[in-house]
XYZ file of C-alpha atoms in Angstrom:
407
model
C 0.574 44.995 -49.468
C 1.006 42.133 -47.026
C 4.032 39.929 -46.913
C 4.072 36.271 -46.063
C 6.350 35.211 -43.263
C 8.279 32.034 -43.688
C 7.216 29.159 -41.489
C 9.569 28.537 -38.623
C 11.176 25.120 -38.236
C 9.129 24.535 -35.093
C 5.921 25.178 -36.988
C 6.980 22.804 -39.730
C 7.555 19.960 -37.308
C 4.803 17.387 -37.241
C 3.683 15.115 -34.448
C 3.129 15.564 -30.748
C 5.680 17.138 -28.429
C 8.011 14.537 -27.012
C 11.047 14.491 -24.808
C 14.118 12.339 -24.561
C 14.046 9.380 -22.226
C 14.875 10.427 -18.684
C 14.461 8.759 -15.310
C 12.944 10.662 -12.399
C 15.009 9.163 -9.598
C 12.725 10.501 -6.882
C 9.645 8.822 -8.345
C 11.260 5.724 -9.828
C 13.933 5.094 -7.197
C 11.652 3.004 -4.986
C 10.797 0.629 -7.843
C 14.421 0.334 -8.934
C 15.425 -0.415 -5.334
C 12.657 -3.023 -5.044
C 13.860 -4.758 -8.206
C 17.465 -4.775 -6.982
C 16.447 -6.205 -3.587
C 14.431 -8.973 -5.271
C 17.360 -9.827 -7.555
C 19.781 -9.820 -4.618
C 17.732 -12.226 -2.487
C 16.919 -14.385 -5.504
C 20.649 -14.922 -5.965
C 21.319 -15.399 -2.238
C 18.511 -17.968 -1.894
C 19.330 -19.824 -5.133
C 15.941 -18.877 -6.578
C 13.851 -19.968 -3.578
C 12.546 -16.407 -3.133
C 10.576 -16.573 -6.391
C 9.086 -20.038 -6.034
C 5.272 -20.114 -6.317
C 4.696 -21.029 -2.668
C 7.108 -18.399 -1.349
C 5.587 -15.582 -3.418
C 2.199 -16.541 -2.031
C 3.629 -16.577 1.485
C 5.102 -13.085 1.096
C 1.711 -11.672 0.079
C -0.326 -13.463 2.760
C 2.150 -12.874 5.588
C 2.424 -9.130 4.909
C -1.182 -8.412 3.955
C -2.076 -6.670 7.220
C 0.986 -4.408 7.023
C 0.060 -3.440 3.455
C -3.492 -2.589 4.546
C -2.105 -0.421 7.357
C 0.349 1.218 4.932
C -2.524 2.377 2.714
C -4.093 4.256 5.607
C -0.767 5.434 7.008
C 0.355 7.031 3.748
C -2.753 9.247 3.780
C -2.092 10.239 7.397
C 1.524 11.116 6.600
C 0.587 12.983 3.412
C -1.711 15.096 5.593
C 1.261 15.988 7.796
C 0.487 13.685 10.749
C 1.512 10.311 12.180
C -0.373 7.453 13.846
C 1.446 5.401 16.477
C -1.645 3.549 17.680
C -2.458 1.304 14.717
C -0.752 -1.762 16.202
C -2.833 -1.505 19.363
C -5.971 -0.862 17.301
C -5.248 -4.041 15.334
C -5.086 -5.979 18.598
C -8.239 -4.390 20.057
C -10.390 -4.806 16.947
C -9.211 -8.387 16.511
C -10.277 -9.014 20.101
C -13.672 -7.390 19.465
C -14.215 -9.567 16.392
C -13.266 -12.668 18.400
C -15.720 -11.860 21.188
C -18.517 -11.226 18.679
C -17.970 -14.366 16.608
C -16.677 -16.890 19.158
C -18.271 -15.913 22.447
C -21.484 -14.196 21.285
C -21.862 -16.398 18.189
C -22.917 -13.537 15.908
C -22.977 -14.128 12.123
C -19.536 -13.355 10.754
C -20.648 -10.582 8.312
C -22.368 -8.715 11.157
C -19.385 -9.229 13.437
C -16.965 -7.878 10.825
C -19.227 -4.875 10.184
C -19.413 -4.066 13.916
C -15.626 -4.430 14.139
C -15.108 -1.966 11.290
C -17.522 0.451 12.970
C -15.528 0.095 16.177
C -12.406 1.007 14.226
C -14.195 4.057 12.825
C -15.178 5.149 16.345
C -11.576 4.741 17.512
C -10.338 6.791 14.553
C -12.991 9.433 15.182
C -11.992 9.722 18.838
C -8.354 10.320 17.916
C -9.247 12.528 14.967
C -11.317 14.775 17.232
C -8.393 15.495 19.545
C -6.070 16.145 16.609
C -8.373 18.110 14.311
C -10.692 20.025 16.618
C -8.765 20.193 19.888
C -5.392 20.862 18.311
C -3.285 18.264 20.124
C -0.414 16.966 17.946
C -1.156 13.583 16.400
C 2.078 12.172 17.815
C 0.838 12.733 21.378
C -2.749 11.634 20.735
C -1.811 8.396 19.024
C 0.971 7.665 21.517
C -1.661 7.857 24.248
C -3.959 5.744 22.074
C -1.262 3.107 21.692
C -1.244 2.634 25.461
C -4.995 2.973 26.014
C -6.049 0.548 23.272
C -3.448 -2.006 24.357
C -4.872 -1.840 27.876
C -8.398 -2.267 26.510
C -7.233 -5.292 24.527
C -5.962 -6.955 27.691
C -9.256 -6.100 29.394
C -11.394 -7.541 26.596
C -9.370 -10.738 26.263
C -8.696 -11.243 29.938
C -5.006 -11.705 29.096
C -5.733 -14.852 27.066
C -6.374 -15.744 23.431
C -9.840 -16.284 21.962
C -10.488 -18.592 18.987
C -11.008 -20.341 16.662
C -12.580 -18.004 14.109
C -15.303 -18.923 11.585
C -14.105 -20.550 8.392
C -15.111 -17.542 6.270
C -12.831 -15.153 8.160
C -9.957 -17.637 8.032
C -10.541 -18.059 4.302
C -10.339 -14.300 3.771
C -7.011 -14.212 5.586
C -5.451 -17.470 4.382
C -7.666 -18.841 1.608
C -7.358 -18.902 -2.165
C -9.777 -18.468 -5.045
C -11.361 -21.585 -6.498
C -10.244 -22.986 -9.853
C -13.616 -22.547 -11.551
C -12.217 -22.864 -15.091
C -9.724 -25.642 -14.418
C -6.026 -25.679 -15.218
C -4.114 -25.031 -18.397
C -0.731 -26.459 -19.353
C 2.242 -24.094 -19.455
C 4.864 -26.448 -20.819
C 7.878 -26.892 -18.566
C 6.151 -24.747 -15.898
C 3.402 -27.327 -15.474
C -0.269 -26.499 -14.954
C -1.779 -23.218 -13.797
C -5.247 -22.000 -12.856
C -7.017 -20.545 -15.896
C -9.107 -18.042 -13.915
C -6.022 -16.576 -12.242
C -4.290 -16.202 -15.601
C -7.329 -14.439 -17.075
C -7.408 -12.063 -14.119
C -3.736 -11.286 -14.694
C -4.336 -10.599 -18.390
C -7.283 -8.340 -17.501
C -5.100 -6.369 -15.087
C -2.417 -5.906 -17.738
C -4.946 -4.805 -20.366
C -6.532 -2.363 -17.921
C -3.157 -0.931 -16.972
C -2.099 -0.532 -20.606
C -5.393 1.164 -21.511
C -5.126 3.559 -18.580
C -1.559 4.531 -19.488
C -2.535 5.026 -23.116
C -5.478 7.219 -22.057
C -3.196 9.350 -19.872
C -0.707 9.740 -22.714
C -3.470 10.753 -25.099
C -4.802 13.317 -22.634
C -1.355 14.859 -22.204
C -0.921 15.084 -25.953
C -4.314 16.740 -26.175
C -3.141 19.444 -23.772
C 0.136 19.855 -25.637
C 2.249 18.429 -22.836
C 5.514 16.616 -23.441
C 5.530 12.821 -23.346
C 8.217 10.190 -23.649
C 8.920 8.725 -27.108
C 6.456 6.045 -28.135
C 8.991 3.157 -28.078
C 9.892 4.037 -24.476
C 6.205 4.247 -23.595
C 5.614 0.766 -25.023
C 8.714 -0.610 -23.279
C 7.467 0.596 -19.887
C 4.111 -1.098 -20.386
C 5.721 -4.323 -21.584
C 8.054 -4.386 -18.555
C 5.206 -3.795 -16.087
C 3.061 -6.410 -17.849
C 5.879 -8.953 -17.706
C 6.296 -8.461 -13.947
C 2.558 -8.739 -13.244
C 2.108 -11.823 -15.416
C 5.185 -13.496 -13.931
C 3.776 -13.088 -10.412
C 0.290 -14.219 -11.475
C 1.655 -17.297 -13.232
C 3.581 -18.302 -10.113
C 0.489 -17.825 -7.937
C -1.644 -19.748 -10.439
C 0.826 -22.639 -10.305
C 0.566 -22.854 -6.511
C -2.957 -22.486 -5.093
C -4.458 -19.718 -7.249
C -4.901 -16.097 -6.145
C -5.030 -15.432 -2.387
C -8.300 -13.788 -1.377
C -6.377 -11.215 0.604
C -4.538 -10.232 -2.602
C -7.898 -9.580 -4.261
C -8.848 -7.411 -1.274
C -5.543 -5.532 -1.466
C -5.983 -4.928 -5.202
C -9.435 -3.429 -4.625
C -8.134 -1.230 -1.791
C -5.090 -0.097 -3.757
C -7.156 0.810 -6.811
C -9.884 2.551 -4.821
C -7.538 4.585 -2.637
C -5.292 5.500 -5.573
C -8.283 6.909 -7.431
C -9.473 8.708 -4.295
C -6.063 10.238 -3.580
C -5.344 11.341 -7.153
C -8.755 12.143 -8.610
C -11.138 13.189 -5.820
C -11.452 16.580 -4.152
C -10.939 14.974 -0.757
C -7.648 13.421 -1.862
C -6.371 16.702 -3.280
C -7.271 18.434 -0.035
C -5.137 15.936 1.896
C -2.148 16.778 -0.299
C -2.860 20.491 0.037
C -2.984 20.330 3.846
C 0.252 18.401 4.095
C 1.999 20.513 1.490
C 1.124 23.927 2.910
C -1.326 24.171 5.782
C -1.659 27.962 5.692
C -2.233 28.069 1.934
C -4.809 25.293 2.179
C -6.649 27.165 4.933
C -6.656 30.420 2.959
C -7.875 28.509 -0.115
C -11.010 27.406 1.698
C -10.030 23.815 2.463
C -11.893 22.525 5.517
C -8.740 21.448 7.265
C -10.334 20.184 10.482
C -12.934 18.057 8.726
C -10.421 16.540 6.294
C -7.995 15.702 9.104
C -10.809 14.158 11.147
C -11.909 11.857 8.325
C -8.315 10.840 7.553
C -8.053 9.432 11.075
C -11.487 7.804 10.819
C -10.281 6.077 7.652
C -7.110 4.961 9.426
C -9.209 3.435 12.190
C -11.346 1.480 9.714
C -8.318 0.106 7.868
C -6.642 -0.802 11.162
C -9.807 -2.712 12.122
C -9.752 -4.515 8.778
C -6.101 -5.414 9.342
C -7.067 -6.630 12.823
C -9.670 -8.994 11.373
C -7.219 -10.267 8.753
C -4.420 -10.824 11.262
C -6.648 -12.554 13.803
C -8.139 -14.726 11.050
C -4.692 -15.680 9.825
C -3.630 -16.810 13.313
C -7.133 -18.201 13.965
C -6.974 -16.478 17.341
C -7.097 -12.999 18.860
C -4.188 -12.624 21.274
C -3.125 -9.904 23.727
C 0.229 -9.421 21.982
C -1.218 -9.057 18.474
C -0.114 -6.011 16.532
C 3.142 -5.422 18.388
C 5.331 -3.033 16.332
C 2.861 -3.034 13.418
C 2.794 0.755 13.565
C 6.542 0.822 12.941
C 6.221 -1.459 9.914
C 3.389 0.651 8.467
C 5.262 3.922 9.010
C 8.449 2.427 7.546
C 6.504 1.179 4.505
C 5.118 4.670 3.898
C 8.478 6.417 4.174
C 10.353 3.789 2.173
C 7.585 4.106 -0.431
C 8.326 7.783 -0.988
C 6.336 9.706 1.625
C 7.917 12.972 2.741
C 8.572 13.615 6.419
C 6.991 17.069 6.163
C 3.867 15.729 4.448
C 2.263 16.581 1.121
C 4.100 13.877 -0.855
C 3.420 10.185 -1.324
C 1.472 7.598 -3.282
C -0.623 4.606 -2.295
C 1.249 2.368 -4.744
C 4.532 3.593 -3.288
C 3.439 2.668 0.250
C 2.467 -0.822 -0.917
C 5.839 -1.164 -2.646
C 7.564 -0.065 0.547
C 5.636 -2.698 2.486
C 6.633 -5.347 -0.035
C 10.278 -4.316 0.303
C 10.048 -4.892 4.047
C 8.322 -8.221 3.417
C 10.939 -9.384 0.915
C 13.734 -8.452 3.327
C 12.067 -10.389 6.150
C 11.378 -13.387 3.948
C 14.716 -13.398 2.136
C 16.799 -13.142 5.297
C 14.697 -15.884 6.869
C 15.443 -18.137 3.894
C 19.183 -17.595 4.224
C 19.013 -18.224 7.980
C 19.938 -14.721 9.153
C 19.401 -14.041 12.890
C 16.623 -11.668 13.964
C 19.027 -8.937 15.078
C 20.530 -8.821 11.584
C 17.060 -8.532 10.057
C 16.276 -5.546 12.305
C 19.637 -4.007 11.412
C 18.995 -4.255 7.673
C 15.414 -2.937 7.958
C 16.600 0.024 10.013
C 19.323 0.869 7.526
C 16.897 0.597 4.598
C 14.513 3.027 6.317
C 17.322 5.484 7.068
C 18.646 5.301 3.512
C 15.151 5.831 2.065
C 14.530 8.987 4.103
C 18.061 10.275 3.442
C 17.514 9.674 -0.278
C 14.274 11.667 -0.176
C 16.004 14.588 1.561
C 18.898 14.454 -0.913
C 16.646 14.519 -3.963
C 14.759 17.525 -2.542
C 17.969 19.454 -1.987
C 19.221 18.488 -5.409
C 15.956 19.659 -6.965
C 16.145 23.040 -5.219
C 19.776 23.428 -6.266
C-alpha cells in the first residue's frame, strides 16, 4: 500500500523564483557614481551642464576617446595594455589628410585606406605581443614613439587641411530634420526624427531586458521582483529620453553619436554573445586554463590588437575631421584618457573583467568632469588633479570589492 506524501510549502508556492531587491555595488557603482557626478556639476554650474548645446558638446568633444575606450576595454579584458593609441590617432589622421587633401582621393576610399593602415599597425604590434611573446607594455610603448615619429615625417612638422565636408560632417555634423519639429510645450520645439529614434531605443532596450528576464525564468534562475524590474526600465528610459529631447531641441542627433551607438551595440554583442568575445574573457581571466581548454590564445590576442588599430584609425579620422586639420601634436595623452575610461568603467587590472558599456560610461565621466570644471572656471591643474583622483578611487574601489567578495 502506498502512502501519499504531503506537499511541501516550497512545492505549493506558485510563480517564478524571485529574490529581494539588492544592489550589486561592483556592477552598479559606476552608474551611481556617474549620476552623482552629473548632479554635482549640474548644481555647481546652475544647470548649464544639462543645457541642450552643452550635452551635444560633451558627446562631440569626447567621441574619439569613447571610440578608443571601446577598443581599449577589449585589450585590457585580454590582460594587455596599449600605450600607442594616441600616436596611432595622429598617424592615421595624417594619412587621411595626405590622401584626401594632397592626393585628392575620394573620401570613402581615403577613409577605407586609413582604416586598413590602422589594421596593419595593430597587426604589427599584435605579432610582437602574440607570437613573439614581448609584453604589450613594451611593444606599445615603442609604438608610441615610432608612430609619433612617423607622424612628424608624414606631415613635415606642419598641419594639413582642410578636410572634405563629408568627413567634417561625420565628426561635427548633425542629422537632418526630415520629419520637421514637434512642439513640447514649455520646452519649445524638437526634431521629430530624433524623438522617434529615442523612443525606438527605449522600446528595444525594454524588449531586450524582458527577453532576458523570460529566459532566466525559463531556466529557473532567480530574478528581481517585477515592480523593481519595471522601475529599472522606466529609470533607464527616462534618462535616455531626457538626453534625446535635449539633443532634439538643439541641432538634432550628432552623426558621431549614431556611429558610437552602432559601435557600442555591435561590440557589446560581440563581447557577450560571440565565441571570440568569450575567448577574450577567458584569456584575461585565466591564461593557463584558456590554453588547456583549447582557446587559440595567440590568434585571439593578435586580432584584439588589430581591432584596436582599426578603432584608433577611426578615432584619428574623427579627431582630424573635427579640427579640420591633421596636426603633429594630435592624440597627445589620448591613450591615458582611453585607459582611464576603461578602468573607471569597471575593467580589472588583472584582466578578464569589463564591459563595453562600462568603458563608455567611464569615458563620459571623464568628459563630464572636463566640461563641468571648464564651466565653473577651474584651472587645468585642478582638472588633472580631480581626474587622477577619480581614476585612483575607481581602481581602489574595484580592488576593495574583490577582497570583500572573497571574504
